[in-house]
Amino acid sequence: MKSDKRAQILLLAVILLLALGVRLLTFERHLPYVDYADEANMFLLAVDWRGDFPLADAYGAGLTGARLAGYPPLYPWVAIGVQHVVEAVSTESFLFSGDYVYGLRLLAIIAGVLTAAALWVIGWTLGGVVAAALSALVWALSPVVVEWNSLAVPDPLVYLASGWTLAFALWAWHKNAPAWTLPSLVCAVAAIYLKYTPLHVLVMWGGAVVVLLLRDWRRTLPWLLLEGVIGLASAAYLLFGYGALRLENDEAMRVDPAMALNMERGLRNLEGTLLPVGVWLFVAVGGVALIVYAYSRRRSWPVVDWRKALYLVVVLVVGVVSVSTFIGIEPYSNQMRHVLPVAVVVIGLWGMGASQIAAAFRAINRAGMALVAAALIAALFTGAAVRGDLALIQRFEQPDPRYELWQWSDASLPPEGKILMFPDSTLRAVWNRPYSGYDGQTAFDWAFDTAPYQSTPQALYEQGVAYFALTGAEQQAALRNPDMAAFLDQLLLLNVMTTVPVPDLPETIYFYRLIPPQVEANALFAEQITLVGYDLDVAAGSVFIRPYWQAQASPAANYSMFIHFTEPDTLDPLAQYDGAPASARRPATSWQPGEILIGTDARIDLPPQLPPGEYQLRLGLYNYETGQRLLLGDGADAYMIDVEIPGNVP
């Protein structure tokens, strides 16, 4: 017996380690880019509730707090605690929203592992070690669970609370011990304090209480009275102390009791609860288990407790119906998080069915066959699950193109104006620090417009809009609109960023500057770098010039730029500029072929009492280590720019 117990503990430990491992390999997703908007909402809600966050006003946390007034309070409380822990352990002088999301995702990992432990207990009470191992294995490895079990939102904690509500309820039933219904109720209250929607947890707790009352009402009644007081106090605080009825978020406003019995919604939501196991695997194991159960009863062989199965079915129906009041999910989408609290019931039922099949083999003294049957069922699930997990790991190993966009823009762009986007673009939050986790040194503002072609690029630029960003899909749609295509033709395409295809993420991003260079040059240096054009201005005793560069091939060295101000047909500079051709964070060796770099804003102060007249700028590139200059196609080592100095320049 002791060896069996040790083997079971070892098996549980292995399953929990698998749960931990696959979550550690996927939980970062695309951090530091925060790719899930609800994580940003929870971050801002906690910031608003704290009252001591330095950038709360700048981040607009008060607006989020007002919009989510009445939101279930437990997760914001938890998030505040995690924020304080992150600040206490971090060595960084400034933290971004992605840093806080990272901490909460680690908490979600712990919740996921503990939920797998709850599934072990659930399975154990339903069908022994076979049901326990299979149930825990599903929560540990199912890709549908793994993908949505490590986010910085309330849902992973709801899964945990839902799982342990059922685990404690079944344990109380299994041990005929009413005391265990108390932690079941506490977990149920926690689930509702995390999100108001998982009302099925009350049926989990209540069903076990009813069974125990029927068995021994004298032992159970005192616990029920205590739990009634706790439940009423919890409800009273939510309704009258906290003000839960104030909530008007999307889910709250979608609640429609009339949809509870909508068959289409119900079937979609039911399908969602089956997906962690797999619809066909659940149906196959369940169908065989029903046949084996009926045959075993006729032969008086051991069978699972049909009352527990009926109890789980009732909880499942209530859970599906309650979800249907506010949503009909799209399977495999992010809406799966709404049905996963109910999926713990389905997983328990499936494990129960598998244990019934194994029990039939043991009844005919075929313990080896029982083990083979359980192993076969486990293999059928695990094979598909591991393939899905590997695909998930590979998916999250790919960089989010929006993260690459913010790195590029931070290092490459002068903050000369807002970045224009379509209102529903997947790029809309890229430069929004609290929502995307943007950690760049350069701060950008943004603007939205559904039809920018109704204005002109010049007019938009004068209104403070300097750039335009759109995805490949948006670019294709824009080119199908003649007015929009004509608008794009007037812009300067700075970069086309293409990445490995990742589901739900843009494969290609187009980034434009609204205004092209004032003067077109198209001068090619050493077959490597083209001077596309430049902006030129003379004012207050200085010449201001901004070049625009494009690499034709990867530059061979980190070239420097010289600009000499000379009299016509002479080489002796009257004034000069020497420095990086573009941003110091974009040395020439980092330039990508085809990309246009907005160059350094160079200022050349003119000599005092300079006579008015015609002068020249000699602009070129050189290797600062060797002093060797890059030559143009005609052999010249500089591009000549005529400059007229007016008489009123001091």
XYZ file of C-alpha atoms in Angstrom:
650
model
C 0.000 0.000 0.000
C 2.798 2.408 0.888
C 4.533 1.712 -2.420
C 1.249 2.337 -4.286
C 0.807 5.614 -2.447
C 4.360 6.680 -3.240
C 3.823 5.798 -6.898
C 0.654 7.883 -6.996
C 2.391 10.842 -5.358
C 5.199 10.518 -7.896
C 2.677 10.395 -10.748
C 0.939 13.518 -9.438
C 4.299 15.281 -9.116
C 5.187 14.409 -12.722
C 1.858 15.744 -13.993
C 2.229 18.963 -12.003
C 5.769 19.408 -13.317
C 4.442 18.971 -16.858
C 1.805 21.612 -16.133
C 4.469 23.951 -14.794
C 6.893 23.306 -17.646
C 4.514 23.915 -20.539
C 3.234 27.094 -18.899
C 6.733 28.417 -18.289
C 7.474 27.863 -21.975
C 4.420 29.813 -23.131
C 3.399 32.340 -20.468
C 5.545 35.233 -21.701
C 3.761 35.094 -25.059
C 5.097 38.277 -26.692
C 6.224 40.235 -23.643
C 7.298 42.958 -23.189
C 4.532 43.646 -25.714
C 1.218 43.145 -23.892
C -0.855 41.419 -26.545
C -4.097 40.988 -24.610
C -6.119 44.156 -24.004
C -7.917 42.931 -20.872
C -4.548 42.624 -19.135
C -4.047 46.349 -19.643
C -7.541 47.037 -18.302
C -6.799 45.050 -15.143
C -3.452 46.820 -14.743
C -5.108 50.236 -15.006
C -7.969 49.275 -12.694
C -5.479 48.234 -10.006
C -3.504 51.449 -10.588
C -6.674 53.485 -10.094
C -7.613 51.635 -6.910
C -4.122 52.041 -5.440
C -4.232 55.803 -5.334
C -0.433 56.102 -5.052
C 0.767 55.201 -8.545
C 2.857 58.125 -9.879
C 1.605 57.953 -13.482
C -2.032 57.129 -12.736
C -3.317 60.386 -14.232
C -0.992 60.258 -17.235
C -2.118 56.701 -17.953
C -5.793 57.614 -17.688
C -6.345 55.072 -14.921
C -9.259 57.081 -13.556
C -11.160 56.621 -16.815
C -10.703 52.857 -16.594
C -11.757 52.906 -12.950
C -14.925 54.810 -13.813
C -15.694 52.527 -16.764
C -15.231 49.414 -14.610
C -16.924 50.726 -11.474
C -18.449 47.754 -9.691
C -16.033 45.241 -11.231
C -15.623 42.121 -9.044
C -13.175 43.265 -6.372
C -10.966 40.267 -5.678
C -8.717 40.416 -8.724
C -7.934 44.149 -8.424
C -6.994 43.499 -4.788
C -4.697 40.679 -5.884
C -3.243 42.812 -8.691
C -2.450 45.632 -6.268
C -0.576 43.182 -4.061
C 1.392 41.833 -7.019
C 2.236 45.371 -8.153
C 3.715 46.130 -4.737
C 5.732 42.899 -4.825
C 7.055 43.662 -8.327
C 8.106 47.138 -7.210
C 9.785 45.739 -4.099
C 11.880 43.121 -5.903
C 12.677 45.042 -9.097
C 16.044 46.736 -9.507
C 14.769 48.954 -12.341
C 14.257 52.651 -11.687
C 11.138 52.718 -13.864
C 8.646 49.933 -14.465
C 6.348 49.533 -17.447
C 2.969 47.841 -17.599
C 4.602 44.753 -19.127
C 6.651 44.309 -15.945
C 3.491 44.148 -13.842
C 1.800 41.850 -16.361
C 4.808 39.530 -16.110
C 4.312 39.237 -12.345
C 0.605 38.510 -12.666
C 1.233 35.924 -15.362
C 3.599 34.131 -12.998
C 0.761 34.079 -10.476
C -1.503 32.645 -13.187
C 1.025 29.845 -13.762
C 0.850 28.916 -10.087
C -2.946 28.991 -10.299
C -2.837 26.691 -13.330
C -0.660 24.127 -11.577
C -2.878 24.201 -8.484
C -5.944 23.770 -10.702
C -4.362 20.608 -12.110
C -3.983 19.442 -8.497
C -7.684 20.160 -7.954
C -8.509 18.021 -10.995
C -6.509 15.188 -9.414
C -8.691 15.394 -6.294
C -11.847 15.618 -8.421
C -10.842 12.555 -10.417
C -9.843 10.631 -7.302
C -13.266 11.073 -5.725
C -14.979 10.030 -8.962
C -12.953 7.028 -10.065
C -9.711 6.551 -8.192
C -6.205 6.956 -9.528
C -7.131 6.428 -13.207
C -9.656 9.261 -13.191
C -7.339 11.395 -11.051
C -4.341 11.035 -13.353
C -6.290 11.554 -16.575
C -8.213 14.557 -15.235
C -5.066 16.272 -13.960
C -3.251 15.440 -17.202
C -5.908 17.207 -19.270
C -5.594 20.424 -17.310
C -1.817 20.145 -17.340
C -1.365 19.719 -21.096
C -4.492 20.664 -23.046
C -3.419 23.438 -25.469
C -6.828 25.089 -25.127
C -6.245 25.371 -21.389
C -2.559 26.284 -21.579
C -3.150 29.178 -23.979
C -5.673 30.926 -21.719
C -4.407 29.772 -18.323
C -1.432 32.120 -18.013
C -2.851 35.586 -18.614
C -2.827 38.534 -16.218
C -6.626 38.575 -15.959
C -9.057 37.134 -13.384
C -9.873 34.001 -15.384
C -6.944 31.746 -14.314
C -7.900 32.376 -10.691
C -11.544 31.667 -11.558
C -10.488 28.279 -12.953
C -8.593 27.649 -9.723
C -11.529 28.649 -7.522
C -13.992 26.661 -9.636
C -11.774 23.575 -9.582
C -11.307 23.602 -5.832
C -14.986 24.361 -5.206
C -15.776 21.088 -6.964
C -12.831 19.243 -5.403
C -13.820 20.148 -1.831
C -17.499 19.430 -2.522
C -16.744 15.972 -3.901
C -14.287 15.297 -1.096
C -16.980 16.142 1.458
C -19.321 13.764 -0.366
C -16.643 11.068 -0.697
C -15.616 11.237 2.971
C -19.123 11.975 4.262
C -17.555 14.956 6.057
C -19.698 18.154 6.091
C -16.738 20.229 7.292
C -15.255 20.089 3.784
C -18.247 21.964 2.382
C -16.954 25.103 4.128
C -13.780 25.465 1.995
C -15.957 24.573 -0.989
C -18.174 27.563 -0.244
C -15.159 29.820 0.357
C -13.794 28.878 -3.065
C -17.219 29.471 -4.627
C -17.375 32.941 -3.076
C -13.850 33.619 -4.333
C -14.878 32.624 -7.867
C -17.808 35.050 -7.792
C -15.671 37.797 -6.243
C -13.293 37.305 -9.182
C -16.031 37.335 -11.843
C -19.759 37.497 -11.281
C -20.602 34.998 -14.020
C -19.530 31.526 -12.698
C -22.771 30.908 -10.803
C -22.434 27.164 -11.358
C -19.978 27.069 -8.440
C -22.934 27.527 -6.091
C -24.472 24.364 -7.547
C -21.174 22.539 -6.993
C -21.230 23.472 -3.326
C -25.002 23.205 -2.901
C -25.259 19.763 -4.498
C -22.794 18.280 -2.023
C -24.601 19.948 0.882
C -27.931 18.443 -0.228
C -26.404 14.956 -0.426
C -24.925 15.286 3.056
C -28.180 16.649 4.479
C -30.002 13.610 3.145
C -27.384 11.337 4.674
C -27.110 12.956 8.094
C -28.865 16.257 8.514
C -27.878 16.613 12.172
C -24.160 16.628 11.368
C -24.591 18.787 8.292
C -27.034 21.430 9.528
C -24.586 23.343 11.792
C -22.149 23.648 8.908
C -24.927 24.748 6.595
C -25.985 27.470 9.044
C -22.409 28.742 9.297
C -22.013 28.665 5.544
C -25.339 30.422 5.114
C -24.110 33.285 7.278
C -20.867 33.491 5.292
C -22.707 33.382 1.981
C -25.254 36.022 2.963
C -22.549 38.299 4.363
C -20.521 37.930 1.158
C -23.549 38.709 -0.994
C -24.565 41.655 1.193
C -21.120 43.206 0.918
C -21.076 42.848 -2.870
C -24.555 44.287 -3.357
C -24.803 46.938 -0.669
C -21.296 47.628 0.599
C -19.280 47.421 -2.587
C -21.945 48.304 -5.152
C -21.583 45.456 -7.621
C -24.713 46.505 -9.501
C -22.868 49.584 -10.799
C -20.921 47.466 -13.273
C -21.601 48.387 -16.897
C -18.756 46.716 -18.781
C -19.316 44.794 -22.023
C -20.117 41.476 -20.342
C -22.524 43.051 -17.866
C -24.365 44.933 -20.590
C -24.671 41.773 -22.705
C -26.423 39.754 -19.987
C -29.821 38.644 -21.246
C -31.602 35.939 -19.207
C -33.768 35.167 -22.229
C -30.669 33.798 -24.005
C -30.131 31.153 -21.320
C -32.165 28.641 -23.308
C -30.909 29.682 -26.741
C -30.048 26.324 -28.300
C -27.409 27.628 -30.705
C -25.545 29.447 -27.954
C -25.863 26.530 -25.606
C -24.428 24.043 -28.094
C -21.490 26.322 -28.924
C -20.743 26.796 -25.256
C -21.090 23.074 -24.597
C -18.650 22.372 -27.405
C -16.240 24.809 -25.783
C -16.351 22.886 -22.504
C -15.462 19.671 -24.373
C -12.478 21.095 -26.239
C -9.885 20.656 -23.450
C -10.428 16.894 -23.736
C -11.341 16.899 -27.414
C -14.913 16.492 -28.625
C -14.419 13.127 -30.308
C -12.253 11.709 -27.544
C -14.843 12.729 -24.967
C -17.664 11.188 -27.011
C -15.693 7.992 -27.684
C -14.645 7.405 -24.078
C -18.056 8.454 -22.786
C -19.902 6.171 -25.193
C -17.763 3.139 -24.373
C -18.024 3.930 -20.659
C -21.838 3.972 -20.801
C -21.904 0.563 -22.485
C -19.366 -0.847 -20.010
C -21.302 0.654 -17.097
C -24.563 -0.987 -18.194
C -22.859 -4.348 -18.711
C -21.003 -4.120 -15.392
C -24.216 -3.448 -13.485
C -25.807 -6.529 -15.023
C -22.801 -8.601 -13.965
C -22.656 -6.940 -10.512
C -19.153 -5.680 -11.194
C -17.847 -2.485 -9.580
C -19.267 0.652 -11.170
C -18.798 4.364 -10.702
C -21.364 6.288 -8.661
C -24.131 7.316 -11.052
C -25.328 9.938 -8.560
C -22.014 11.769 -8.821
C -22.241 11.590 -12.596
C -25.759 13.037 -12.477
C -24.546 15.755 -10.106
C -21.788 16.697 -12.563
C -24.250 16.778 -15.457
C -26.501 19.159 -13.516
C -23.528 21.426 -12.753
C -22.513 21.283 -16.417
C -25.980 22.286 -17.608
C -26.180 25.167 -15.134
C -22.707 26.325 -16.137
C -23.448 26.267 -19.861
C -26.777 28.034 -19.354
C -25.229 30.760 -17.180
C -22.531 31.438 -19.794
C -25.195 31.553 -22.500
C -26.889 34.497 -20.782
C -24.079 36.801 -21.908
C -22.183 35.101 -24.749
C -22.136 32.317 -27.294
C -18.438 31.614 -27.646
C -16.424 30.989 -30.768
C -14.525 27.751 -30.044
C -10.725 28.113 -29.877
C -10.989 31.909 -29.629
C -10.132 34.019 -26.597
C -13.777 33.567 -25.593
C -12.807 30.076 -24.419
C -11.902 31.630 -21.082
C -15.619 32.010 -20.321
C -16.310 28.253 -20.479
C -13.111 26.874 -18.948
C -14.496 27.205 -15.383
C -17.223 24.783 -16.494
C -14.756 22.553 -18.334
C -13.428 21.204 -15.018
C -16.757 19.362 -14.740
C -16.420 17.865 -18.222
C -12.860 16.768 -17.499
C -14.030 15.056 -14.314
C -16.806 13.256 -16.198
C -14.341 12.077 -18.833
C -11.926 10.779 -16.212
C -14.837 9.038 -14.517
C -15.727 7.294 -17.776
C -12.142 6.157 -18.320
C -12.014 4.731 -14.797
C -15.210 2.756 -15.477
C -13.590 1.145 -18.528
C -10.489 0.234 -16.513
C -12.623 -1.098 -13.637
C -14.329 -3.579 -15.969
C -10.974 -5.138 -16.869
C -10.010 -5.385 -13.221
C -13.335 -7.087 -12.489
C -12.323 -9.977 -14.748
C -8.845 -10.124 -13.216
C -7.217 -8.374 -16.139
C -5.329 -5.700 -14.223
C -2.759 -5.504 -17.004
C -5.484 -4.810 -19.554
C -6.928 -2.148 -17.254
C -3.539 -0.451 -17.243
C -3.281 -0.764 -21.024
C -6.754 0.749 -21.483
C -5.909 3.701 -19.231
C -2.554 4.163 -20.966
C -4.209 4.051 -24.396
C -6.728 6.724 -23.419
C -3.914 8.823 -21.953
C -1.859 8.370 -25.129
C -4.746 9.388 -27.386
C -5.119 12.609 -25.437
C -1.427 13.283 -24.840
C -0.384 12.800 -28.463
C -2.736 15.496 -29.706
C -2.072 17.716 -26.687
C 1.717 17.635 -27.055
C 1.465 18.492 -30.752
C -0.762 21.426 -29.868
C 1.552 22.550 -27.072
C 4.588 22.435 -29.358
C 2.721 24.543 -31.910
C 1.823 26.972 -29.133
C 5.446 27.184 -27.979
C 6.636 27.819 -31.536
C 3.951 30.445 -32.018
C 4.971 32.398 -28.941
C 8.666 32.059 -29.774
C 8.035 34.221 -32.829
C 8.408 37.944 -32.143
C 5.266 40.011 -32.215
C 5.677 42.327 -35.232
C 4.177 45.134 -33.174
C 7.067 44.801 -30.730
C 9.521 45.043 -33.611
C 7.572 48.080 -34.858
C 7.885 49.886 -31.559
C 11.611 49.079 -31.316
C 12.171 50.370 -34.834
C 10.112 53.525 -34.339
C 11.725 54.294 -30.989
C 15.228 54.105 -32.449
C 14.532 55.525 -35.913
C 11.860 58.217 -35.855
C 12.035 61.811 -34.686
C 8.885 62.598 -32.656
C 7.788 65.312 -35.062
C 4.090 64.470 -34.969
C 1.364 61.947 -34.312
C 1.131 58.487 -35.841
C -2.080 57.991 -37.806
C -3.896 54.632 -37.784
C -7.290 53.209 -38.610
C -9.505 53.057 -35.486
C -9.881 49.259 -35.545
C -6.272 48.527 -36.470
C -4.357 45.857 -34.570
C -1.625 48.508 -34.320
C -3.807 50.979 -32.433
C -2.210 50.366 -29.008
C 1.440 50.010 -30.061
C 2.616 53.343 -28.627
C 0.144 53.414 -25.727
C 2.387 52.703 -22.734
C -0.187 51.260 -20.293
C -1.961 49.194 -22.949
C 0.930 47.759 -24.955
C 3.731 48.019 -22.407
C 5.637 50.345 -24.764
C 9.019 50.935 -23.137
C 10.667 53.163 -25.718
C 12.657 56.294 -24.940
C 10.742 58.266 -27.557
C 7.154 59.135 -26.693
C 4.680 59.217 -29.560
C 1.118 60.455 -29.762
C -1.365 58.911 -32.160
C -4.553 59.709 -34.018
C -7.292 57.676 -35.687
C -9.091 58.331 -38.957
C -11.295 56.023 -41.000
C -10.894 58.094 -44.193
C -7.679 60.162 -44.162
C -7.978 60.672 -47.928
C -10.728 63.212 -47.236
C -7.894 65.540 -46.275
C -4.438 65.985 -47.799
C -1.111 64.799 -46.392
C 0.053 68.400 -46.107
C -3.087 69.461 -44.231
C -2.781 66.523 -41.845
C 0.893 67.323 -41.301
C 0.020 70.905 -40.438
C -2.472 69.503 -37.897
C 0.348 67.616 -36.183
C 0.163 64.216 -37.913
C 3.544 63.073 -39.236
C 3.248 59.332 -39.865
C 0.814 56.664 -41.008
C 0.997 53.002 -39.913
C -1.118 50.182 -41.286
C -1.036 46.407 -41.534
C -0.691 44.429 -44.727
C -4.403 43.608 -44.731
C -5.241 47.291 -44.264
C -2.821 48.224 -47.045
C -4.493 45.798 -49.451
C -7.940 47.102 -48.537
C -6.723 50.689 -48.953
C -5.332 49.993 -52.423
C -8.742 48.701 -53.515
C -10.171 52.149 -52.751
C -9.058 54.566 -55.515
C -9.179 57.594 -53.202
C -7.165 55.839 -50.514
C -4.678 54.506 -53.064
C -4.149 58.035 -54.394
C -3.594 59.250 -50.833
C -0.935 56.588 -50.191
C 0.850 57.482 -53.430
C 1.608 60.914 -51.986
C 3.335 59.532 -48.886
C 6.927 58.464 -48.280
C 7.127 54.739 -47.490
C 9.764 54.455 -44.781
C 9.631 50.750 -44.026
C 7.848 47.502 -44.816
C 8.241 45.077 -41.929
C 7.585 41.424 -42.705
C 7.668 38.661 -40.113
C 7.009 34.944 -39.839
C 3.227 34.407 -40.030
C 1.689 34.141 -36.552
C -2.071 33.564 -36.088
C -4.029 36.736 -35.237
C -0.968 38.962 -35.754
C -0.130 41.150 -38.761
C 2.396 39.528 -41.094
C 3.351 42.815 -42.735
C 3.379 46.392 -41.455
C 3.682 49.455 -43.691
C 4.970 52.667 -42.167
C 4.798 55.992 -44.006
C 5.863 59.562 -43.449
C 3.124 61.894 -44.624
C 5.505 64.380 -46.239
C 8.332 63.335 -48.583
C 11.659 65.215 -48.570
C 11.522 68.799 -49.800
C 14.127 68.055 -52.461
C 14.654 64.755 -54.254
C 18.291 63.686 -54.656
C 18.626 59.945 -55.457
C 22.409 60.036 -55.119
C 23.996 56.604 -54.642
C 27.154 56.344 -52.531
C 29.463 53.376 -53.205
C 26.586 51.228 -54.471
C 25.467 50.937 -50.835
C 23.531 53.961 -49.613
C 21.231 56.317 -51.476
C 20.649 59.903 -50.444
C 16.926 59.860 -51.249
C 16.434 63.558 -50.635
C 16.697 66.271 -48.032
C 14.930 69.109 -46.258
C 16.733 72.457 -46.291
C 16.145 75.704 -44.440
C 18.146 78.867 -43.848
C 17.224 80.916 -40.802
C 18.761 83.023 -38.044
C 22.353 82.689 -39.214
C 22.237 78.925 -39.636
C 21.615 76.340 -42.312
C 19.413 73.414 -41.293
C 19.459 70.226 -43.323
C 17.888 66.828 -42.799
C 18.931 64.029 -45.177
C 16.882 60.919 -45.962
C 18.846 57.711 -46.518
C 18.085 54.317 -48.015
C 20.402 51.327 -47.885
C 20.593 49.372 -51.135
C 22.685 46.702 -49.435
C 23.768 46.184 -45.863
C 26.364 48.924 -45.224
C 29.873 47.608 -44.645
C 30.725 50.010 -41.804
C 29.205 52.519 -39.413
C 29.727 55.505 -41.647
C 29.788 59.090 -40.454
C 28.386 62.083 -42.308
C 30.158 65.323 -43.150
C 28.536 68.504 -44.420
C 30.824 71.318 -45.555
C 29.521 74.812 -46.213
C 31.712 76.337 -48.922
C 31.883 79.062 -51.483
C 31.093 77.883 -55.021
C 33.787 75.803 -56.684
C 36.009 75.671 -53.603
C 36.716 72.884 -51.133
C 37.676 74.952 -48.100
C 34.776 74.854 -45.620
C 33.536 78.087 -44.113
C 31.485 76.030 -41.637
C 30.838 72.354 -41.232
C 28.955 69.574 -39.485
C 30.280 66.124 -38.668
C 28.312 63.329 -37.022
C 26.058 60.316 -37.420
C 23.994 60.289 -40.632
C 20.879 59.221 -38.709
C 19.856 58.520 -35.125
C 22.762 57.436 -32.942
C 20.715 54.337 -32.105
C 20.614 53.442 -35.795
C 24.250 53.153 -36.911
C 24.659 52.427 -40.599
C 25.366 48.723 -40.090
C 21.829 48.360 -38.671
C 20.179 49.753 -41.814
C 18.092 47.225 -43.695
C 17.978 47.199 -47.509
C 14.955 49.135 -48.733
C 14.345 50.934 -45.437
C 14.375 54.750 -45.538
C 16.054 56.427 -42.568
C 15.116 59.947 -41.544
C 18.538 61.461 -41.064
C 20.070 63.681 -38.446
C 18.765 67.227 -38.172
C 22.077 68.930 -38.858
C 22.608 72.576 -37.983
C 25.482 74.537 -39.507
C 26.106 77.933 -37.934
C 27.261 80.468 -40.515
C 30.280 82.718 -39.995
C 29.476 86.215 -38.690
C 29.089 88.911 -41.334
C 28.836 86.319 -44.099
C 28.104 88.117 -47.384
C 24.825 87.160 -49.038
C 24.965 85.145 -52.206
C 25.328 81.661 -53.656
C 27.067 78.969 -51.607
C 27.241 75.197 -51.588
C 26.811 72.341 -49.146
C 29.035 69.332 -49.789
C 27.371 66.320 -48.148
C 29.045 62.934 -47.975
C 29.760 59.779 -46.009
C 33.045 58.387 -44.751
C 34.457 55.575 -42.660
C 35.474 57.305 -39.447
C 38.040 54.589 -38.673
C 39.952 54.979 -41.945
C 38.842 58.420 -43.110
C 37.953 56.978 -46.524
C 35.008 58.668 -48.201
C 32.276 56.894 -50.153
C 32.188 57.886 -53.807
C 29.245 58.723 -56.004
C 28.796 57.193 -59.434
C 30.637 60.100 -61.108
C 33.637 59.690 -58.802
C 32.805 62.677 -56.590
C 33.130 62.194 -52.843
C 30.273 64.535 -51.913
C 26.838 65.532 -53.128
C 26.576 69.231 -53.997
C 23.637 71.295 -52.757
C 23.257 74.912 -53.808
C 22.338 77.295 -50.998
C 21.384 80.941 -51.301
C 22.127 83.099 -48.272
C 19.794 86.116 -48.229
C 21.009 89.532 -47.308
C 19.064 89.720 -44.045
C 20.990 86.825 -42.423
C 23.282 88.353 -39.754
